Coordinates of N, CA and C in Angstrom, one line a residue:
X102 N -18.3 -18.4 15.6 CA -17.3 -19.2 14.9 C -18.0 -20.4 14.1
X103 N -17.7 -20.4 13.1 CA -18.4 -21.6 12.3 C -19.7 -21.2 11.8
X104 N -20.1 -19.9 11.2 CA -21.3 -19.9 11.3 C -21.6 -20.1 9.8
X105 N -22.5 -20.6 9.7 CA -23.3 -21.1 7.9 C -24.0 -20.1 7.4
X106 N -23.7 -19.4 6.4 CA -24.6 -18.8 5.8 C -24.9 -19.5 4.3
X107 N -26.6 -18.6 4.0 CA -26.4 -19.6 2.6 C -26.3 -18.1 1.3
X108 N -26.0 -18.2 0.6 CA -25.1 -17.2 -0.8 C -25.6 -17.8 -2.2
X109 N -25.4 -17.2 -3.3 CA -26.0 -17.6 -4.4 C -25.3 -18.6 -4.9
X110 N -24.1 -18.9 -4.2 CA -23.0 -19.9 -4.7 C -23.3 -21.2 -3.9
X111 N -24.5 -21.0 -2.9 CA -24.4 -22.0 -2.1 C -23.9 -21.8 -0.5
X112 N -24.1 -23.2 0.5 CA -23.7 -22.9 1.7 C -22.3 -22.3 2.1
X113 N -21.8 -21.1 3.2 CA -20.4 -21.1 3.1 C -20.7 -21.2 4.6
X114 N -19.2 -21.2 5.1 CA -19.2 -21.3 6.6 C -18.0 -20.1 6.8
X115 N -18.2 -19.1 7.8 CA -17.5 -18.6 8.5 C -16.7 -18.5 9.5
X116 N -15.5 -18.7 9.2 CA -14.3 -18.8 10.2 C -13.8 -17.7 10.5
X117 N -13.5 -16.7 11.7 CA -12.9 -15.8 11.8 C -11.4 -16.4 11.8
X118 N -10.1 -15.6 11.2 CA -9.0 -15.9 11.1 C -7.7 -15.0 12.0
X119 N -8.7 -13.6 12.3 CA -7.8 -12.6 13.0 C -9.4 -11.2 13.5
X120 N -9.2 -11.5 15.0 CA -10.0 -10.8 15.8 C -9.4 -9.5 16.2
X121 N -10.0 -8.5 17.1 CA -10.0 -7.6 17.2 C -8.8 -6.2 17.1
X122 N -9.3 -5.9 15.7 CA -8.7 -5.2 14.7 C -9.6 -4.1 14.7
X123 N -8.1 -2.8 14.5 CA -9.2 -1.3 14.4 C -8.7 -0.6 13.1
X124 N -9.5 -0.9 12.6 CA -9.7 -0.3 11.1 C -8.5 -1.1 10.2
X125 N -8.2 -2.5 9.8 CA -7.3 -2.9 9.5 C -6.9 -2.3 7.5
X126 N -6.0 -2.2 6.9 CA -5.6 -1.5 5.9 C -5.2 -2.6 4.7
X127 N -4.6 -3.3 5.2 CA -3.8 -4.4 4.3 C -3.1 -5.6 5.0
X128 N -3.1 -6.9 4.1 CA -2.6 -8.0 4.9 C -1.7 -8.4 4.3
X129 N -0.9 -9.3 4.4 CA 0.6 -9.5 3.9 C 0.5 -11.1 4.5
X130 N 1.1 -12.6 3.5 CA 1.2 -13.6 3.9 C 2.9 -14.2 3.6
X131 N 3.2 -14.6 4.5 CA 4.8 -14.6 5.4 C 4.5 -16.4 4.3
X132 N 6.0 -16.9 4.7 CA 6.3 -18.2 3.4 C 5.9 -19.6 4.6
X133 N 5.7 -18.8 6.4 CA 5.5 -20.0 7.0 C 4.1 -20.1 7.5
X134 N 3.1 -19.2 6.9 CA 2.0 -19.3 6.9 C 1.3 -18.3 7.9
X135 N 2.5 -17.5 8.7 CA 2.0 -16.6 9.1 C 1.7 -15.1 8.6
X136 N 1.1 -14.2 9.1 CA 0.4 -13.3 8.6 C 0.5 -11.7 9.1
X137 N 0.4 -10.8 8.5 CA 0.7 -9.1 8.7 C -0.3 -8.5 8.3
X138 N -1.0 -7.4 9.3 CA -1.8 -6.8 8.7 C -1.4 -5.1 9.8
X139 N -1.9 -4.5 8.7 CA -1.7 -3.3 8.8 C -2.8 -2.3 9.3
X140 N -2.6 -1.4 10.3 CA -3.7 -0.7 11.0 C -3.7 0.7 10.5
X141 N -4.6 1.3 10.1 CA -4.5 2.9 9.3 C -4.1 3.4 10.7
X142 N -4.1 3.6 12.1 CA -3.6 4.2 13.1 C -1.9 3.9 12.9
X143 N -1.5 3.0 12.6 CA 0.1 3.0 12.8 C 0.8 1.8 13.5
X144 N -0.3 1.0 13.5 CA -0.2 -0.4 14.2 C 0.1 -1.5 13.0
X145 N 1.2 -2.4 13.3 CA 1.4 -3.8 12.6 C 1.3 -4.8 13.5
X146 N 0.8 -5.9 12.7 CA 0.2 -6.5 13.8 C 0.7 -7.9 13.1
X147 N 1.3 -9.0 13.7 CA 1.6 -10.2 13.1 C 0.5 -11.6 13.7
X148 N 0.3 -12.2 13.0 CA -0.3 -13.5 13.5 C 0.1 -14.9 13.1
X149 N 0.6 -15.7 13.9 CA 1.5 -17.0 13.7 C 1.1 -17.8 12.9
X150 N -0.8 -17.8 13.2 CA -1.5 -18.4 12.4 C -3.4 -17.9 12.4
X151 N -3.8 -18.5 11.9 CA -5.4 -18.4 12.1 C -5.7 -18.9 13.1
X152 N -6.3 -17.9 13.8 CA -7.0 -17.9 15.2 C -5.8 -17.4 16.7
X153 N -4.7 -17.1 16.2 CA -3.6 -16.8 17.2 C -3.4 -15.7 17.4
X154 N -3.1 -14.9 18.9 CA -3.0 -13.5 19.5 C -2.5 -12.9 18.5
X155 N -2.8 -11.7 18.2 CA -1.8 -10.9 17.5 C -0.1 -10.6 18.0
X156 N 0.9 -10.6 17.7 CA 1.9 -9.4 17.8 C 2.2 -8.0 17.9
X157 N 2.2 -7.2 18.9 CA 2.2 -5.9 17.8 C 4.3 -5.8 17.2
X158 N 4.2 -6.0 16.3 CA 5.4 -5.0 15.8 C 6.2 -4.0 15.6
X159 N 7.0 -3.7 16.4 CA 7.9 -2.1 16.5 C 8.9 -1.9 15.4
X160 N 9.6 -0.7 15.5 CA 10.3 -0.7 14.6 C 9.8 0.1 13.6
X161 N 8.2 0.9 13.4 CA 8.0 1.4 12.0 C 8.4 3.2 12.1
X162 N 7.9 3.2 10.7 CA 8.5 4.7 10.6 C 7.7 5.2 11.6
X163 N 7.9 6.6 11.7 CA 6.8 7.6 12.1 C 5.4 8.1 10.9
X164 N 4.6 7.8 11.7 CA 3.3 7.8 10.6 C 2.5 9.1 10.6
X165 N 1.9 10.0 10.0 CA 1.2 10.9 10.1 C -0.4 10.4 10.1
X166 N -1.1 9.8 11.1 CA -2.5 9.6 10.7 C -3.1 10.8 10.9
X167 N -3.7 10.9 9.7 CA -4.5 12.1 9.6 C -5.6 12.3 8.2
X168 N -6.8 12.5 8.3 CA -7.8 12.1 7.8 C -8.1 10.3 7.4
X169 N -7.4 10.1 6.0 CA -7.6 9.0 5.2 C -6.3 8.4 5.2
X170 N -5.2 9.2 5.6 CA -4.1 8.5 6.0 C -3.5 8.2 6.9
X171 N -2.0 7.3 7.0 CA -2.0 6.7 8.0 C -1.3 5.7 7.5
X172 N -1.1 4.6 8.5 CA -0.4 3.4 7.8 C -1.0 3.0 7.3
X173 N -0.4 2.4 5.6 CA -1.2 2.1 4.2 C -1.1 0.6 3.9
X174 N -0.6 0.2 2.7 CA 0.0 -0.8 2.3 C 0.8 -1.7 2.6
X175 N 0.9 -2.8 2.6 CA 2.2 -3.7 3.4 C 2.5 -4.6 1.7
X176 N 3.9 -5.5 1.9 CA 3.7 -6.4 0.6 C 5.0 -6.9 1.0
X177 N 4.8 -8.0 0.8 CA 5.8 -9.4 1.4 C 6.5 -9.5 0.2
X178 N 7.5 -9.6 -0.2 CA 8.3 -9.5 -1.5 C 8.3 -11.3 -1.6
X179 N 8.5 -11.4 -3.2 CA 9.0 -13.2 -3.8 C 10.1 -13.4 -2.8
X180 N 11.5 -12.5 -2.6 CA 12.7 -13.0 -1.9 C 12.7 -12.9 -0.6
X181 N 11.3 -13.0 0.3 CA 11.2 -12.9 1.6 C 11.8 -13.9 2.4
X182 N 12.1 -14.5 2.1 CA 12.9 -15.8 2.9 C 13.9 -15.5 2.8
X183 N 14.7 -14.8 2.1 CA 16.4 -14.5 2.2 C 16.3 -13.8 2.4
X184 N 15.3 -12.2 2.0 CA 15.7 -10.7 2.5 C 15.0 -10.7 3.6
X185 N 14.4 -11.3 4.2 CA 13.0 -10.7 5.3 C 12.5 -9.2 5.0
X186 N 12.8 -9.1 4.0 CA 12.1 -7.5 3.9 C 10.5 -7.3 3.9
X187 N 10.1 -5.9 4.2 CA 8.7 -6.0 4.7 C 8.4 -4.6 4.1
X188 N 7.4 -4.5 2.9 CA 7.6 -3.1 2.7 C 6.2 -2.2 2.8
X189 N 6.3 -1.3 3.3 CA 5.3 -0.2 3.8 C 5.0 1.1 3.3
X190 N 3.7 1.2 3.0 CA 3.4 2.7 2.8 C 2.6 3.2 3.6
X191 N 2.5 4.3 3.7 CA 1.8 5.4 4.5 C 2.4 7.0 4.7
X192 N 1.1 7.6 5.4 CA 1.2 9.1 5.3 C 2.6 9.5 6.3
X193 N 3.5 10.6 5.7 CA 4.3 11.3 6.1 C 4.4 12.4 6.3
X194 N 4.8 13.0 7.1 CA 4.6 14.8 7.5 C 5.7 15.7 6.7
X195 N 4.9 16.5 6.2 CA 5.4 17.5 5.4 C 5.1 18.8 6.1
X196 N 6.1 19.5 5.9 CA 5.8 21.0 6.2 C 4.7 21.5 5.8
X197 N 4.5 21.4 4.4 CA 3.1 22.2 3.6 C 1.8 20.6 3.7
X198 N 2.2 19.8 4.3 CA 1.1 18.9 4.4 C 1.6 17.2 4.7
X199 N 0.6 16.1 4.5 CA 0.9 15.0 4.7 C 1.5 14.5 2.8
X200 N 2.4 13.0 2.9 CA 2.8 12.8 1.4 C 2.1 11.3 1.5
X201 N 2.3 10.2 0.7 CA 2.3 9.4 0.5 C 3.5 8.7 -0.1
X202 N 4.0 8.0 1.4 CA 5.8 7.2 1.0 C 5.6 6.0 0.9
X203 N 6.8 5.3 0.9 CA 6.8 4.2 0.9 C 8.5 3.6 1.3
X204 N 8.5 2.2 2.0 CA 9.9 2.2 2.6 C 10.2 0.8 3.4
X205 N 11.3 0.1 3.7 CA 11.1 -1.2 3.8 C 12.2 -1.4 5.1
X206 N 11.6 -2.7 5.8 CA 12.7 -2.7 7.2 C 13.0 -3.8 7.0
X207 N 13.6 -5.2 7.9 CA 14.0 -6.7 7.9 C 13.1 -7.1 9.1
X208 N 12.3 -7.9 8.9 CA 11.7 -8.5 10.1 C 12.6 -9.2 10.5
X209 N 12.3 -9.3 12.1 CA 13.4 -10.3 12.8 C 12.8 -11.9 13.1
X210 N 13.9 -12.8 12.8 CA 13.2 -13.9 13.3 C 12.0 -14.4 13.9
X211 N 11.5 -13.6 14.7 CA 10.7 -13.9 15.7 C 9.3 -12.8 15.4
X212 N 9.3 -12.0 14.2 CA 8.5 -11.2 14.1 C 7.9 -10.2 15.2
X213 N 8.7 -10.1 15.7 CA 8.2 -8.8 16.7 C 9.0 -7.5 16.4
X214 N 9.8 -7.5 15.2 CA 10.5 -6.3 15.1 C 10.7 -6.0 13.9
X215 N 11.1 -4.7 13.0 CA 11.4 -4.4 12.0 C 12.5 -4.0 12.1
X216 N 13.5 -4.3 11.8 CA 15.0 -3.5 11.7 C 15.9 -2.8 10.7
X217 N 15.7 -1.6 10.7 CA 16.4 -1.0 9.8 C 15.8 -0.2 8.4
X218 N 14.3 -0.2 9.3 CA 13.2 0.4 8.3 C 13.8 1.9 7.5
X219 N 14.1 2.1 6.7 CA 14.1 2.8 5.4 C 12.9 3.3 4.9
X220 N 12.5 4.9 4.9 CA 12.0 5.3 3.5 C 12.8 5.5 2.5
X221 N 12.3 5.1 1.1 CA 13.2 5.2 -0.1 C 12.2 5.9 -1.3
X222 N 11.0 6.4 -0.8 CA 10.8 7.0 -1.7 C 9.4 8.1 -1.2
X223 N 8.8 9.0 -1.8 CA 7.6 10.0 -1.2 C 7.8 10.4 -2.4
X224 N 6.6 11.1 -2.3 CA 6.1 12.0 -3.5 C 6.7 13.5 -2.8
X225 N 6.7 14.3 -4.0 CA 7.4 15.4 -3.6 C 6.7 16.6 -3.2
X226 N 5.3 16.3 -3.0 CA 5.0 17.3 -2.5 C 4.1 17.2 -1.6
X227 N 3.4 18.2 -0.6 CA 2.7 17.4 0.8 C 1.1 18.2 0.2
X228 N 0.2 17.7 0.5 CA -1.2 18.5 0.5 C -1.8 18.7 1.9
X229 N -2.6 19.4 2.3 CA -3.4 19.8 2.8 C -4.8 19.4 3.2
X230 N -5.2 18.6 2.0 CA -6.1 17.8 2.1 C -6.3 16.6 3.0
X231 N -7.2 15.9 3.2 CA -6.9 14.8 4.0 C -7.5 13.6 3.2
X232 N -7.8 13.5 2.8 CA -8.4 12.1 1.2 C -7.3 12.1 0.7
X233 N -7.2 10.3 0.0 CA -7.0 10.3 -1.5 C -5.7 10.4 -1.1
X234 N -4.9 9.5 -0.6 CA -3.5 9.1 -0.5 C -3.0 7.6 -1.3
X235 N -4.0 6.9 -1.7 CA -3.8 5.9 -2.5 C -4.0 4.9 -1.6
X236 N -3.4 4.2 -1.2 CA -1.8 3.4 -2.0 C -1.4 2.0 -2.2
X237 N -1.7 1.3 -3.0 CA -1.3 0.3 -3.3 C 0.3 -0.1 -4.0
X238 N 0.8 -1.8 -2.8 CA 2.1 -1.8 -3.7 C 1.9 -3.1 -4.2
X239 N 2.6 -3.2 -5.7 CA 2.7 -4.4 -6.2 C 4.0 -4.5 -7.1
X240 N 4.2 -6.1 -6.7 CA 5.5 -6.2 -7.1 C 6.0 -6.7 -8.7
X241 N 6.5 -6.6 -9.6 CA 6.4 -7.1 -10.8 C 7.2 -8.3 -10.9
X242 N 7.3 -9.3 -11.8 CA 8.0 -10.2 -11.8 C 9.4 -10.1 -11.8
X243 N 10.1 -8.7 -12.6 CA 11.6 -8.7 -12.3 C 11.9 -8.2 -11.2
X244 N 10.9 -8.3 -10.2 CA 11.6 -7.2 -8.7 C 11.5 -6.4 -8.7
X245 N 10.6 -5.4 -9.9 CA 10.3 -3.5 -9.3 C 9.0 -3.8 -9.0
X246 N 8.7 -2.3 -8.6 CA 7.4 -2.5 -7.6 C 6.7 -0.9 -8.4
X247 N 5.5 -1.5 -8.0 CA 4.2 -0.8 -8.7 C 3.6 0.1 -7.7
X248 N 3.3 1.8 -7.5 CA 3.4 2.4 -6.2 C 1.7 3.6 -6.4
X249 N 0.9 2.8 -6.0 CA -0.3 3.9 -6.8 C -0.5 5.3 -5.3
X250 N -0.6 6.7 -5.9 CA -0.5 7.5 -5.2 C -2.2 8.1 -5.7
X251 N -2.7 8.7 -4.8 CA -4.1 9.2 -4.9 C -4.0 11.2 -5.4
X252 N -4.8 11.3 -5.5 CA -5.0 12.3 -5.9 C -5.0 14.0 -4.9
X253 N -5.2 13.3 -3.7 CA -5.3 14.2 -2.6 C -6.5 15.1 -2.5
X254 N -7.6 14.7 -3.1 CA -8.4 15.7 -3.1 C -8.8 16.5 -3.8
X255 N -7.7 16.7 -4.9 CA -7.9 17.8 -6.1 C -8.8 17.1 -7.5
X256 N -9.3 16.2 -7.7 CA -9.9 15.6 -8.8 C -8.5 14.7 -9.8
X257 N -9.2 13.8 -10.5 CA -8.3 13.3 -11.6 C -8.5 14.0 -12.5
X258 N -9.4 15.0 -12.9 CA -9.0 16.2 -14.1 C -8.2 17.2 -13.7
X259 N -8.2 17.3 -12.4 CA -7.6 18.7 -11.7 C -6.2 18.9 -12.3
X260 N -5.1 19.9 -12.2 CA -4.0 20.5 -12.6 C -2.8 19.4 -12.2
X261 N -3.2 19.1 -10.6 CA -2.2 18.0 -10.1 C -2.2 17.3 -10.5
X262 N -3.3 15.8 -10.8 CA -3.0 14.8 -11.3 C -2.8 14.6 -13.0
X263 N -3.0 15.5 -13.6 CA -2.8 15.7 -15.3 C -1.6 15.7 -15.5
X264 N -0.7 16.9 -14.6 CA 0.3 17.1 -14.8 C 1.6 16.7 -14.5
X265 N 2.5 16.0 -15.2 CA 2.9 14.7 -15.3 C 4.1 14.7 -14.4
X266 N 5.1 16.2 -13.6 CA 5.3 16.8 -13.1 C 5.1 16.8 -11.2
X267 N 3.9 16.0 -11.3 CA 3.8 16.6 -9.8 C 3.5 14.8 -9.4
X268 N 3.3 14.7 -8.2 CA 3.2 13.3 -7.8 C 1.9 12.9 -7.6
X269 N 0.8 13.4 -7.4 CA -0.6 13.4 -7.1 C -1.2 12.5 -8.3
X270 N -1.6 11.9 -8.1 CA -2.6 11.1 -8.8 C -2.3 10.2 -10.3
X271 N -0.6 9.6 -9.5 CA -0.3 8.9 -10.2 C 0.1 7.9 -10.1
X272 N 0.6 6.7 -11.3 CA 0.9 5.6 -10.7 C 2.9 5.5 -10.8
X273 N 3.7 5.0 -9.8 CA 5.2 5.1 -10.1 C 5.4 4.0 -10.2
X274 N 6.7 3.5 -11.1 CA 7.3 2.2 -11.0 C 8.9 2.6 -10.4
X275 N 8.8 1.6 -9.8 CA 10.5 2.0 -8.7 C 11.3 0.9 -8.8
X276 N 12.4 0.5 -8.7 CA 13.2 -0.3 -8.3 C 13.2 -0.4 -6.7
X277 N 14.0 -1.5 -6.3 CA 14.2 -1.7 -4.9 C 14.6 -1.2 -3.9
X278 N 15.5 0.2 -4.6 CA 15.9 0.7 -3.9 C 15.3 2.5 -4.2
X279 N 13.8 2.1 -4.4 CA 13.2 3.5 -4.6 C 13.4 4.5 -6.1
X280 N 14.9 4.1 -6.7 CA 14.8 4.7 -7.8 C 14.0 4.7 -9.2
X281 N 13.6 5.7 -10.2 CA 12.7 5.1 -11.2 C 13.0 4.0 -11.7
X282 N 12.1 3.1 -12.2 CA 12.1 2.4 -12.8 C 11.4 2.2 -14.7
X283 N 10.5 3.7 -14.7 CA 10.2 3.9 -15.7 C 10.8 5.6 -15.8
X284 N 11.0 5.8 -17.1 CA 11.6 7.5 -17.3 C 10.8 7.7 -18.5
X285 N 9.5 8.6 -18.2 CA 8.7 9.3 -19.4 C 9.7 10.6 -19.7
X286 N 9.6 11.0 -20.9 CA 10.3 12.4 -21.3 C 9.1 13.2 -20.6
X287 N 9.5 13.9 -19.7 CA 8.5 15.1 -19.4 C 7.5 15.3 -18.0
X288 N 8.2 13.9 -17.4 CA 7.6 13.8 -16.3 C 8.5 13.3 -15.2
X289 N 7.7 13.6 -14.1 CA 9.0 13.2 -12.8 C 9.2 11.8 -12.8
X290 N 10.3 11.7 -12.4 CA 10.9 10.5 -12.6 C 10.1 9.2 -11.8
X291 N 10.3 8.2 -12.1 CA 9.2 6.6 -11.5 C 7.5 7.2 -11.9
X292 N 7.1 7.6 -13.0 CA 6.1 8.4 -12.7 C 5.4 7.2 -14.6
X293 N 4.4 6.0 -14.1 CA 4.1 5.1 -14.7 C 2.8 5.5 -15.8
X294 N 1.7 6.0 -14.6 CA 0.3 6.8 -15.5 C 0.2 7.5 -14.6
X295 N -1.0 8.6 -15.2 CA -0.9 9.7 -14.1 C -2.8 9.6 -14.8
X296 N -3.3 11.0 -14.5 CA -4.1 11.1 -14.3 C -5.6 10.6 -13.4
X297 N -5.2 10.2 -12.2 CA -6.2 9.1 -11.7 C -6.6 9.6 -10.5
X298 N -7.6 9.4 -9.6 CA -7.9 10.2 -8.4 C -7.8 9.3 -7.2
X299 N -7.8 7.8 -6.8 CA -7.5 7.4 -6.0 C -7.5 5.6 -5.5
X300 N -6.7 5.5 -6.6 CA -6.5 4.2 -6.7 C -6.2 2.9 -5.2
X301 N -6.3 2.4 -5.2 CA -6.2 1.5 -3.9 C -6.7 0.0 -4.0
X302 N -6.8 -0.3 -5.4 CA -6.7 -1.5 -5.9 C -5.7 -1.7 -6.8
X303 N -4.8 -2.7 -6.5 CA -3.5 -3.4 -7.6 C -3.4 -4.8 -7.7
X304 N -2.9 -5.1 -9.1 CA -2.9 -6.3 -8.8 C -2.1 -7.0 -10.5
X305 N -1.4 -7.4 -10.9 CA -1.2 -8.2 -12.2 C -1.6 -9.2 -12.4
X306 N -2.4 -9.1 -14.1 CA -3.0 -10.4 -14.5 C -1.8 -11.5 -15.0
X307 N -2.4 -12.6 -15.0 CA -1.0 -14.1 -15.8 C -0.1 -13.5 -16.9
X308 N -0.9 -12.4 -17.7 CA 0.0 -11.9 -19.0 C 1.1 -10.8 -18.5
X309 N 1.2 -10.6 -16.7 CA 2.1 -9.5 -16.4 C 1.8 -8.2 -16.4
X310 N 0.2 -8.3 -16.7 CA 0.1 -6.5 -17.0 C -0.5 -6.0 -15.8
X311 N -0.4 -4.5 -15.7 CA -0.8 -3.9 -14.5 C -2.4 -3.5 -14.5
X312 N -3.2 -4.5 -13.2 CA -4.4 -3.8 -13.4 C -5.2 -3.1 -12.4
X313 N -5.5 -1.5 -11.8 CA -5.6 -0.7 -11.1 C -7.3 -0.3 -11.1
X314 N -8.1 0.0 -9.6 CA -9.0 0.2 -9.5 C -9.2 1.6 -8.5
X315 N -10.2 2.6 -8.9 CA -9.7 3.8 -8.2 C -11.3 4.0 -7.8
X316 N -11.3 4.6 -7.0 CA -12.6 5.5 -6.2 C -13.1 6.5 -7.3
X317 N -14.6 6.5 -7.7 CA -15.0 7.8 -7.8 C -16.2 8.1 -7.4
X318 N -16.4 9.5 -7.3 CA -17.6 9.9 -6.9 C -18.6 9.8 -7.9
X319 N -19.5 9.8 -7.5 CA -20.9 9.5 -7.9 C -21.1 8.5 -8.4
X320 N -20.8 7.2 -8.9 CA -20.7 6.3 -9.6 C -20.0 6.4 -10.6
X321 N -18.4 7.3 -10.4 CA -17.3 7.1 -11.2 C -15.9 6.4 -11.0
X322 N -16.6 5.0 -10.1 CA -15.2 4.1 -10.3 C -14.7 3.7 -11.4
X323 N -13.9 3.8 -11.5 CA -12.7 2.8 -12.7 C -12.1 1.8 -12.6
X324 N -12.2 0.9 -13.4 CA -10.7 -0.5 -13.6 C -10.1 0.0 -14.8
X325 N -8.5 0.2 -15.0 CA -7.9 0.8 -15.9 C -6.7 -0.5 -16.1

């Protein structure tokens, strides 16, 4: 605790803020300063503050961990103080494979529970693969939400993610209650850009625009 290192920017000091975590996924900050982070195994975990026990959290969906998926994304919405809403992605079990969903519950006062957790939305088809489920959520200023899904393994030139049609390797814009929020002629519905292989960076600049970072092999990352 407290340890000094020195950096090209100069001395920094090291505070740990949240201890022993197994493979943590995403963090989420609450309006009273407390904190959510998410375990690729299927664990949520709350912390009151920096340096305080964890919680664990019940209440979530059923999660499929398997390979690279698992519990995904978390994202505290602007109206979290009146909705308590808490919204989640992760892998889901499909007959022909795992999907990448996404879906929202009410934290309880006390943060030890989610109530009333909802999926409201998955991609429509399951793969086989175990990579490349994405998933980053971001929320836009009018309250839709930004949903990046991975490629599953088949490439961003591959047939799946090209094809505007299938859910793989694209990015969706949703409303809050899951339904599109963007309608291309010719493609499945909430279906924003496609072609991409496995995004897991989101985020909007001050001008509101969407800006996305994906995995590639060999030294083929992207910021798009």
């Amino acid at each position: 605790r407290g340890e000094v290192i020195e950096t090209s920017a100069g001395a920094m000091r090291l505070d740990p803020v949240a201890e022993g975590l197994d493979e943590p996924w995403a963090i989420g900050f609450l309006p009273d300063g407390a904190f959510l982070v998410t375990e690729r195994d299927g664990v949520l975990k709350l912390f009151a503050a920096p340096g305080a026990d964890a919680t664990q959290v019940s209440g979530l969906p059923v999660v499929e961990v398997y390979g690279q998926g698992g519990l995904l994304d978390l994202l505290i919405p602007a109206d979290f103080a009146a909705s308590r809403e808490v919204w989640l992605t992760y892998a889901e079990a499909r007959a022909t494979g795992a999907v990448t969903a996404v879906g929202r519950g009410r934290l309880s006062a006390d943060g030890a529970r989610l109530y009333g957790f909802t999926t409201v939305f998955a991609i429509p088809e399951g793969g086989s693969d175990e990579r490349h489920f994405g998933s980053r959520l971001v929320e836009a200023p009018d309250g839709t939400l930004f949903l990046t899904v991975g490629d599953r393994g088949t490439g961003p030139g591959g047939l799946e993610a090209q094809d505007p049609m299938r859910g793989e390797g694209k990015v969706f814009h949703l409303t809050r209650l899951g339904q599109p929020a963007t309608t291309l002629t010719g493609a499945l519905p909430g279906v924003y850009s496609l072609g991409h292989r496995n995004p897991q960076g989101a985020a909007l600049d001050l001008q509101g625009r969407l800006w996305i970072t994906e995995h590639g092999a060999r030294g083929g990352d992207e910021l798009n």
